[in-house]
mmCIF file of C-alpha atoms and ligand atoms in Angstrom:
data_model
loop_
_atom_site.group_PDB
_atom_site.id
_atom_site.type_symbol
_atom_site.label_atom_id
_atom_site.label_comp_id
_atom_site.label_asym_id
_atom_site.label_seq_id
_atom_site.Cartn_x
_atom_site.Cartn_y
_atom_site.Cartn_z
ATOM 1 C CA MET A 154 80.225 98.348 138.745
ATOM 2 C CA ARG A 155 78.857 99.742 135.496
ATOM 3 C CA ILE A 156 79.860 98.066 132.235
ATOM 4 C CA TYR A 157 79.674 99.870 128.906
ATOM 5 C CA CYS A 158 80.197 97.825 125.788
ATOM 6 C CA ALA A 159 81.043 99.500 122.493
ATOM 7 C CA LYS A 160 81.165 97.818 119.099
ATOM 8 C CA ASP A 161 84.862 98.430 118.542
ATOM 9 C CA TYR A 162 87.965 100.252 119.749
ATOM 10 C CA GLU A 163 86.825 103.637 118.373
ATOM 11 C CA GLY A 164 83.471 103.378 120.122
ATOM 12 C CA MET A 165 85.133 102.341 123.378
ATOM 13 C CA SER A 166 87.534 105.265 123.108
ATOM 14 C CA ARG A 167 84.708 107.752 122.542
ATOM 15 C CA ARG A 168 82.789 106.337 125.512
ATOM 16 C CA ALA A 169 85.855 106.544 127.751
ATOM 17 C CA ALA A 170 86.539 110.097 126.568
ATOM 18 C CA ASN A 171 82.916 111.026 127.422
ATOM 19 C CA ILE A 172 83.370 109.816 130.989
ATOM 20 C CA ILE A 173 86.678 111.655 131.455
ATOM 21 C CA ALA A 174 85.273 114.807 129.823
ATOM 22 C CA ALA A 175 82.223 114.678 132.102
ATOM 23 C CA HIS A 176 84.486 114.741 135.161
ATOM 24 C CA VAL A 177 86.361 117.754 133.769
ATOM 25 C CA VAL A 178 83.159 119.606 132.927
ATOM 26 C CA VAL A 179 81.638 119.001 136.366
ATOM 27 C CA ASP A 180 84.873 119.928 138.157
ATOM 28 C CA PRO A 181 87.274 121.889 135.927
ATOM 29 C CA ALA A 182 89.957 121.687 138.643
ATOM 30 C CA CYS A 183 89.693 117.914 139.114
ATOM 31 C CA VAL A 184 92.597 115.509 139.596
ATOM 32 C CA LEU A 185 92.819 112.845 136.904
ATOM 33 C CA GLY A 186 94.878 109.688 137.390
ATOM 34 C CA LEU A 187 96.157 108.657 133.968
ATOM 35 C CA ALA A 188 97.520 105.514 132.352
ATOM 36 C CA THR A 189 99.814 104.569 129.492
ATOM 37 C CA GLY A 190 99.713 101.497 127.240
ATOM 38 C CA SER A 191 98.006 101.337 123.857
ATOM 39 C CA THR A 192 94.414 100.994 125.127
ATOM 40 C CA PRO A 193 93.863 104.621 126.305
ATOM 41 C CA VAL A 194 95.446 106.227 123.214
ATOM 42 C CA GLY A 195 92.133 106.527 121.319
ATOM 43 C CA ALA A 196 90.465 108.209 124.307
ATOM 44 C CA TYR A 197 93.403 110.628 124.554
ATOM 45 C CA GLN A 198 93.021 111.456 120.851
ATOM 46 C CA GLU A 199 89.325 112.106 121.325
ATOM 47 C CA LEU A 200 89.957 114.373 124.335
ATOM 48 C CA SER A 201 92.650 116.224 122.358
ATOM 49 C CA ARG A 202 90.202 116.749 119.500
ATOM 50 C CA ARG A 203 87.520 118.143 121.802
ATOM 51 C CA CYS A 204 90.049 120.455 123.434
ATOM 52 C CA ALA A 205 91.296 121.713 120.040
ATOM 53 C CA GLN A 206 87.677 122.442 119.061
ATOM 54 C CA GLY A 207 87.256 124.508 122.206
ATOM 55 C CA ASP A 208 84.661 122.148 123.731
ATOM 56 C CA LEU A 209 86.802 121.137 126.696
ATOM 57 C CA SER A 210 89.546 122.762 128.754
ATOM 58 C CA PHE A 211 92.190 121.134 130.943
ATOM 59 C CA SER A 212 93.696 124.465 132.029
ATOM 60 C CA ARG A 213 92.909 123.845 135.714
ATOM 61 C CA VAL A 214 93.121 120.047 135.747
ATOM 62 C CA HIS A 215 95.984 118.261 137.529
ATOM 63 C CA THR A 216 97.111 114.817 136.411
ATOM 64 C CA VAL A 217 99.025 112.067 138.186
ATOM 65 C CA ASN A 218 100.177 109.090 136.155
ATOM 66 C CA LEU A 219 100.196 105.565 137.437
ATOM 67 C CA ASP A 220 103.760 104.607 136.715
ATOM 68 C CA GLU A 221 107.167 105.226 135.137
ATOM 69 C CA TYR A 222 110.141 103.069 134.189
ATOM 70 C CA VAL A 223 113.113 103.283 136.529
ATOM 71 C CA GLY A 224 116.148 104.606 134.640
ATOM 72 C CA LEU A 225 114.353 106.408 131.788
ATOM 73 C CA GLY A 226 114.382 110.218 131.738
ATOM 74 C CA SER A 227 111.610 112.399 130.320
ATOM 75 C CA GLU A 228 113.373 112.741 126.940
ATOM 76 C CA HIS A 229 113.630 108.973 126.430
ATOM 77 C CA PRO A 230 111.044 108.049 123.754
ATOM 78 C CA GLN A 231 109.919 105.001 125.756
ATOM 79 C CA SER A 232 109.514 106.856 129.028
ATOM 80 C CA TYR A 233 105.939 107.313 130.120
ATOM 81 C CA ARG A 234 106.524 111.062 130.527
ATOM 82 C CA TYR A 235 107.419 111.180 126.817
ATOM 83 C CA PHE A 236 104.384 109.011 125.938
ATOM 84 C CA MET A 237 102.029 111.322 127.828
ATOM 85 C CA ARG A 238 103.498 114.453 126.228
ATOM 86 C CA LYS A 239 103.130 112.925 122.773
ATOM 87 C CA ASN A 240 99.667 111.435 123.204
ATOM 88 C CA LEU A 241 97.935 113.957 125.444
ATOM 89 C CA PHE A 242 99.741 116.745 127.297
ATOM 90 C CA GLY A 243 101.243 118.231 124.125
ATOM 91 C CA GLN A 244 97.799 118.263 122.461
ATOM 92 C CA ILE A 245 95.693 119.900 125.180
ATOM 93 C CA ASP A 246 95.802 123.164 127.140
ATOM 94 C CA ILE A 247 97.040 121.674 130.426
ATOM 95 C CA PRO A 248 99.924 123.626 132.018
ATOM 96 C CA PRO A 249 102.960 121.271 132.029
ATOM 97 C CA ALA A 250 103.468 122.037 135.741
ATOM 98 C CA ASN A 251 100.079 120.424 136.449
ATOM 99 C CA THR A 252 101.174 117.057 135.018
ATOM 100 C CA HIS A 253 102.881 114.604 137.338
ATOM 101 C CA LEU A 254 104.629 111.250 136.976
ATOM 102 C CA PRO A 255 107.164 109.479 139.135
ATOM 103 C CA ASP A 256 110.681 110.582 138.138
ATOM 104 C CA GLY A 257 112.462 107.598 136.562
ATOM 105 C CA LEU A 258 115.844 109.205 137.207
ATOM 106 C CA ALA A 259 115.282 110.057 140.886
ATOM 107 C CA PRO A 260 118.468 109.221 142.808
ATOM 108 C CA ASP A 261 116.667 107.919 145.903
ATOM 109 C CA ALA A 262 113.857 105.436 145.152
ATOM 110 C CA GLU A 263 112.314 105.519 148.604
ATOM 111 C CA ALA A 264 112.278 109.327 148.718
ATOM 112 C CA GLU A 265 110.723 109.427 145.242
ATOM 113 C CA CYS A 266 107.901 107.084 146.270
ATOM 114 C CA SER A 267 107.163 109.149 149.392
ATOM 115 C CA ARG A 268 107.268 112.363 147.349
ATOM 116 C CA TYR A 269 104.710 110.936 144.906
ATOM 117 C CA ASP A 270 102.316 109.763 147.614
ATOM 118 C CA ARG A 271 102.640 113.139 149.355
ATOM 119 C CA LEU A 272 101.926 114.948 146.087
ATOM 120 C CA ILE A 273 98.727 112.944 145.529
ATOM 121 C CA ARG A 274 97.612 113.711 149.092
ATOM 122 C CA GLU A 275 98.387 117.430 148.691
ATOM 123 C CA LEU A 276 96.353 117.537 145.489
ATOM 124 C CA GLY A 277 93.417 116.247 147.537
ATOM 125 C CA GLY A 278 93.435 112.716 146.115
ATOM 126 C CA ILE A 279 92.420 111.406 142.711
ATOM 127 C CA ASP A 280 88.919 112.135 141.417
ATOM 128 C CA LEU A 281 89.002 109.724 138.471
ATOM 129 C CA GLN A 282 91.650 107.066 137.881
ATOM 130 C CA LEU A 283 91.949 105.652 134.366
ATOM 131 C CA LEU A 284 93.322 102.098 134.141
ATOM 132 C CA GLY A 285 94.287 99.602 131.474
ATOM 133 C CA ILE A 286 94.808 95.949 132.351
ATOM 134 C CA GLY A 287 97.929 93.922 131.588
ATOM 135 C CA HIS A 288 97.562 90.384 130.237
ATOM 136 C CA ASN A 289 98.434 88.989 133.659
ATOM 137 C CA GLY A 290 95.912 91.264 135.376
ATOM 138 C CA HIS A 291 98.372 93.939 136.418
ATOM 139 C CA ILE A 292 97.155 97.489 136.937
ATOM 140 C CA GLY A 293 99.766 100.218 136.750
ATOM 141 C CA PHE A 294 102.771 97.990 137.329
ATOM 142 C CA ASN A 295 101.252 96.115 140.259
ATOM 143 C CA GLU A 296 102.218 92.623 139.260
ATOM 144 C CA PRO A 297 100.509 89.434 140.515
ATOM 145 C CA ASP A 298 101.082 88.513 144.145
ATOM 146 C CA GLN A 299 101.919 91.990 145.424
ATOM 147 C CA ALA A 300 100.232 93.159 148.579
ATOM 148 C CA PHE A 301 97.026 95.149 148.168
ATOM 149 C CA THR A 302 98.171 97.522 150.920
ATOM 150 C CA LEU A 303 101.015 99.352 149.174
ATOM 151 C CA GLY A 304 101.302 103.012 148.190
ATOM 152 C CA THR A 305 103.752 104.107 145.493
ATOM 153 C CA HIS A 306 106.686 101.705 145.349
ATOM 154 C CA GLN A 307 109.354 100.284 143.112
ATOM 155 C CA VAL A 308 108.663 96.935 141.430
ATOM 156 C CA ARG A 309 110.640 94.434 139.418
ATOM 157 C CA LEU A 310 108.702 93.696 136.249
ATOM 158 C CA THR A 311 107.644 90.121 135.525
ATOM 159 C CA GLN A 312 108.882 88.369 132.401
ATOM 160 C CA SER A 313 105.356 88.482 130.924
ATOM 161 C CA THR A 314 105.193 92.285 131.315
ATOM 162 C CA ILE A 315 108.711 92.704 129.897
ATOM 163 C CA GLU A 316 107.687 90.626 126.885
ATOM 164 C CA ALA A 317 104.381 92.493 126.447
ATOM 165 C CA ASN A 318 106.117 95.878 126.567
ATOM 166 C CA ALA A 319 109.065 94.847 124.344
ATOM 167 C CA ARG A 320 106.972 95.868 121.293
ATOM 168 C CA PHE A 321 107.695 99.514 122.186
ATOM 169 C CA PHE A 322 111.487 98.995 122.342
ATOM 170 C CA ALA A 323 114.040 97.976 119.677
ATOM 171 C CA THR A 324 114.895 94.789 121.604
ATOM 172 C CA GLU A 325 113.556 93.036 124.691
ATOM 173 C CA ALA A 326 116.912 93.615 126.403
ATOM 174 C CA GLU A 327 116.222 97.368 126.357
ATOM 175 C CA VAL A 328 113.015 97.086 128.404
ATOM 176 C CA PRO A 329 113.788 98.378 131.908
ATOM 177 C CA ARG A 330 113.541 95.678 134.555
ATOM 178 C CA ALA A 331 112.049 97.953 137.222
ATOM 179 C CA ALA A 332 109.416 100.645 137.486
ATOM 180 C CA TYR A 333 107.751 102.978 139.949
ATOM 181 C CA THR A 334 104.047 102.430 140.304
ATOM 182 C CA MET A 335 101.199 103.743 142.385
ATOM 183 C CA GLY A 336 100.226 100.865 144.650
ATOM 184 C CA ILE A 337 96.863 99.155 144.825
ATOM 185 C CA LYS A 338 96.116 101.168 147.962
ATOM 186 C CA THR A 339 96.678 104.445 146.072
ATOM 187 C CA ILE A 340 94.507 103.251 143.185
ATOM 188 C CA MET A 341 91.705 102.075 145.481
ATOM 189 C CA GLN A 342 91.660 105.491 147.199
ATOM 190 C CA ALA A 343 90.628 107.181 143.933
ATOM 191 C CA ARG A 344 87.051 108.401 144.196
ATOM 192 C CA ALA A 345 86.112 106.854 140.845
ATOM 193 C CA ILE A 346 87.833 104.398 138.525
ATOM 194 C CA LEU A 347 87.496 103.944 134.769
ATOM 195 C CA VAL A 348 88.921 100.746 133.282
ATOM 196 C CA VAL A 349 89.426 100.448 129.531
ATOM 197 C CA VAL A 350 89.824 97.094 127.752
ATOM 198 C CA SER A 351 89.976 96.292 124.081
ATOM 199 C CA GLY A 352 90.534 93.272 121.870
ATOM 200 C CA ALA A 353 89.980 89.529 122.094
ATOM 201 C CA GLU A 354 93.334 88.956 123.791
ATOM 202 C CA LYS A 355 91.977 90.798 126.868
ATOM 203 C CA ALA A 356 88.714 88.794 127.050
ATOM 204 C CA ASP A 357 90.080 86.171 129.421
ATOM 205 C CA ILE A 358 91.745 88.581 131.838
ATOM 206 C CA ALA A 359 88.693 90.895 131.813
ATOM 207 C CA TYR A 360 86.562 87.910 132.807
ATOM 208 C CA ARG A 361 88.960 86.783 135.542
ATOM 209 C CA ALA A 362 89.372 90.311 136.896
ATOM 210 C CA PHE A 363 85.681 91.154 137.142
ATOM 211 C CA LEU A 364 83.941 87.806 137.635
ATOM 212 C CA GLY A 365 86.691 85.696 139.180
ATOM 213 C CA PRO A 366 87.775 85.583 142.823
ATOM 214 C CA VAL A 367 89.378 88.672 144.366
ATOM 215 C CA THR A 368 92.992 87.623 144.712
ATOM 216 C CA PRO A 369 96.467 89.204 144.586
ATOM 217 C CA GLN A 370 97.210 86.724 141.772
ATOM 218 C CA VAL A 371 94.960 88.915 139.596
ATOM 219 C CA PRO A 372 95.676 92.459 140.843
ATOM 220 C CA ALA A 373 92.773 94.013 138.886
ATOM 221 C CA SER A 374 90.297 91.758 140.733
ATOM 222 C CA ILE A 375 90.514 94.104 143.755
ATOM 223 C CA LEU A 376 88.513 96.595 141.687
ATOM 224 C CA GLN A 377 85.402 94.466 142.386
ATOM 225 C CA LEU A 378 85.541 95.946 145.894
ATOM 226 C CA HIS A 379 85.668 99.593 144.777
ATOM 227 C CA PRO A 380 82.295 101.374 145.064
ATOM 228 C CA HIS A 381 82.559 103.416 141.859
ATOM 229 C CA VAL A 382 84.083 101.497 138.953
ATOM 230 C CA THR A 383 83.144 101.832 135.301
ATOM 231 C CA LEU A 384 84.400 99.230 132.863
ATOM 232 C CA CYS A 385 84.451 100.436 129.298
ATOM 233 C CA GLY A 386 85.289 97.851 126.676
ATOM 234 C CA ASP A 387 84.667 96.681 123.165
ATOM 235 C CA LEU A 388 82.700 93.576 122.210
ATOM 236 C CA ALA A 389 85.820 91.455 121.709
ATOM 237 C CA ALA A 390 87.230 92.230 125.156
ATOM 238 C CA LEU A 391 83.900 91.878 126.976
ATOM 239 C CA SER A 392 82.725 88.745 125.156
ATOM 240 C CA LYS A 393 83.562 86.286 127.928
ATOM 241 C CA LEU A 394 82.092 88.508 130.638
ATOM 242 C CA MET A 395 78.867 88.883 128.683
ATOM 243 C CA GLU A 396 78.625 85.157 127.904
ATOM 244 C CA ALA A 397 78.845 84.581 131.656
ATOM 245 C CA GLY A 398 75.859 86.900 132.146
ATOM 246 C CA ALA A 399 77.510 90.146 133.306
ATOM 247 C CA GLU A 400 75.030 92.972 133.056
ATOM 248 C CA VAL A 401 75.934 95.609 130.487
ATOM 249 C CA CYS A 402 74.279 99.033 130.597
ATOM 250 C CA GLY A 403 74.899 100.276 127.103
HETATM 251 C C1 LIG B 12 101.710 98.692 130.820
HETATM 252 C C2 LIG B 12 101.254 99.796 131.772
HETATM 253 C C3 LIG B 12 99.863 99.507 132.297
HETATM 254 C C4 LIG B 12 98.928 99.168 131.148
HETATM 255 C C5 LIG B 12 99.416 97.900 130.501
HETATM 256 C C6 LIG B 12 98.489 97.404 129.404
HETATM 257 O O1 LIG B 12 102.297 97.625 131.470
HETATM 258 N N1 LIG B 12 102.132 99.965 132.885
HETATM 259 O O2 LIG B 12 99.397 100.641 133.014
HETATM 260 O O3 LIG B 12 97.622 99.011 131.611
HETATM 261 O O4 LIG B 12 100.691 98.185 129.947
HETATM 262 O O5 LIG B 12 98.801 97.998 128.195
HETATM 263 P P1 LIG B 12 97.954 97.910 126.891
HETATM 264 O O6 LIG B 12 96.845 98.873 127.053
HETATM 265 O O7 LIG B 12 98.909 98.333 125.806
HETATM 266 O O8 LIG B 12 97.509 96.505 126.748
#
């Protein structure tokens, strides 16, 4: 694993954008796995800026997002489809048909999960998967104690995730209780993984995920077994890892 440590959120976002942009430059028709949450927003802004300046093109890129709330349609402002349109897809030159997320309104959950796994396979797999980490170590919506062997599936969200995501909704009661998520198996099959972490409140989980034991109780800890992971964080988020002697390359 390579660890890059930036001074602050802006620096981390620029570094993450560099890594994503490099993949697009090397393979303009690559498949990017994308994430929501507040951590990747700065990287998305940076990529949008480079695209607007004509330095980068996503016209042949395909994207597959990690997850979507069950019950929210693409026009719902808290749906992840809406989030992606607002923060990235609407700002870059990617054809909308090349952008994929699970469909929160799909009538048949099992069929939707199979469709999504099939789609990823037909695209040739994911070249670079971007991940944030939840406070409880979740990646996508793979909550603690789920099997590492799952593909896309439906999950019930834990109370801690519902509380963490309530900030995006008017009330906690409005947060959907279920979501579709790529499974750990799908994530681990990506050829490369980029994890972004920011802020002191992520320092403990970053430490447990990358220096603690590999255990389903901390879903992100499985990433220690992936051969091509880059962790990109700011000083606050990486402080505990660095105190423990983790090697940082820049
Ligand atoms: C949500 C998303 C995750 C994301 C997590 C952390 O639960 N499903 O993919 O990593 O939030 O979000 P943030 O970056 O806002 O801390």
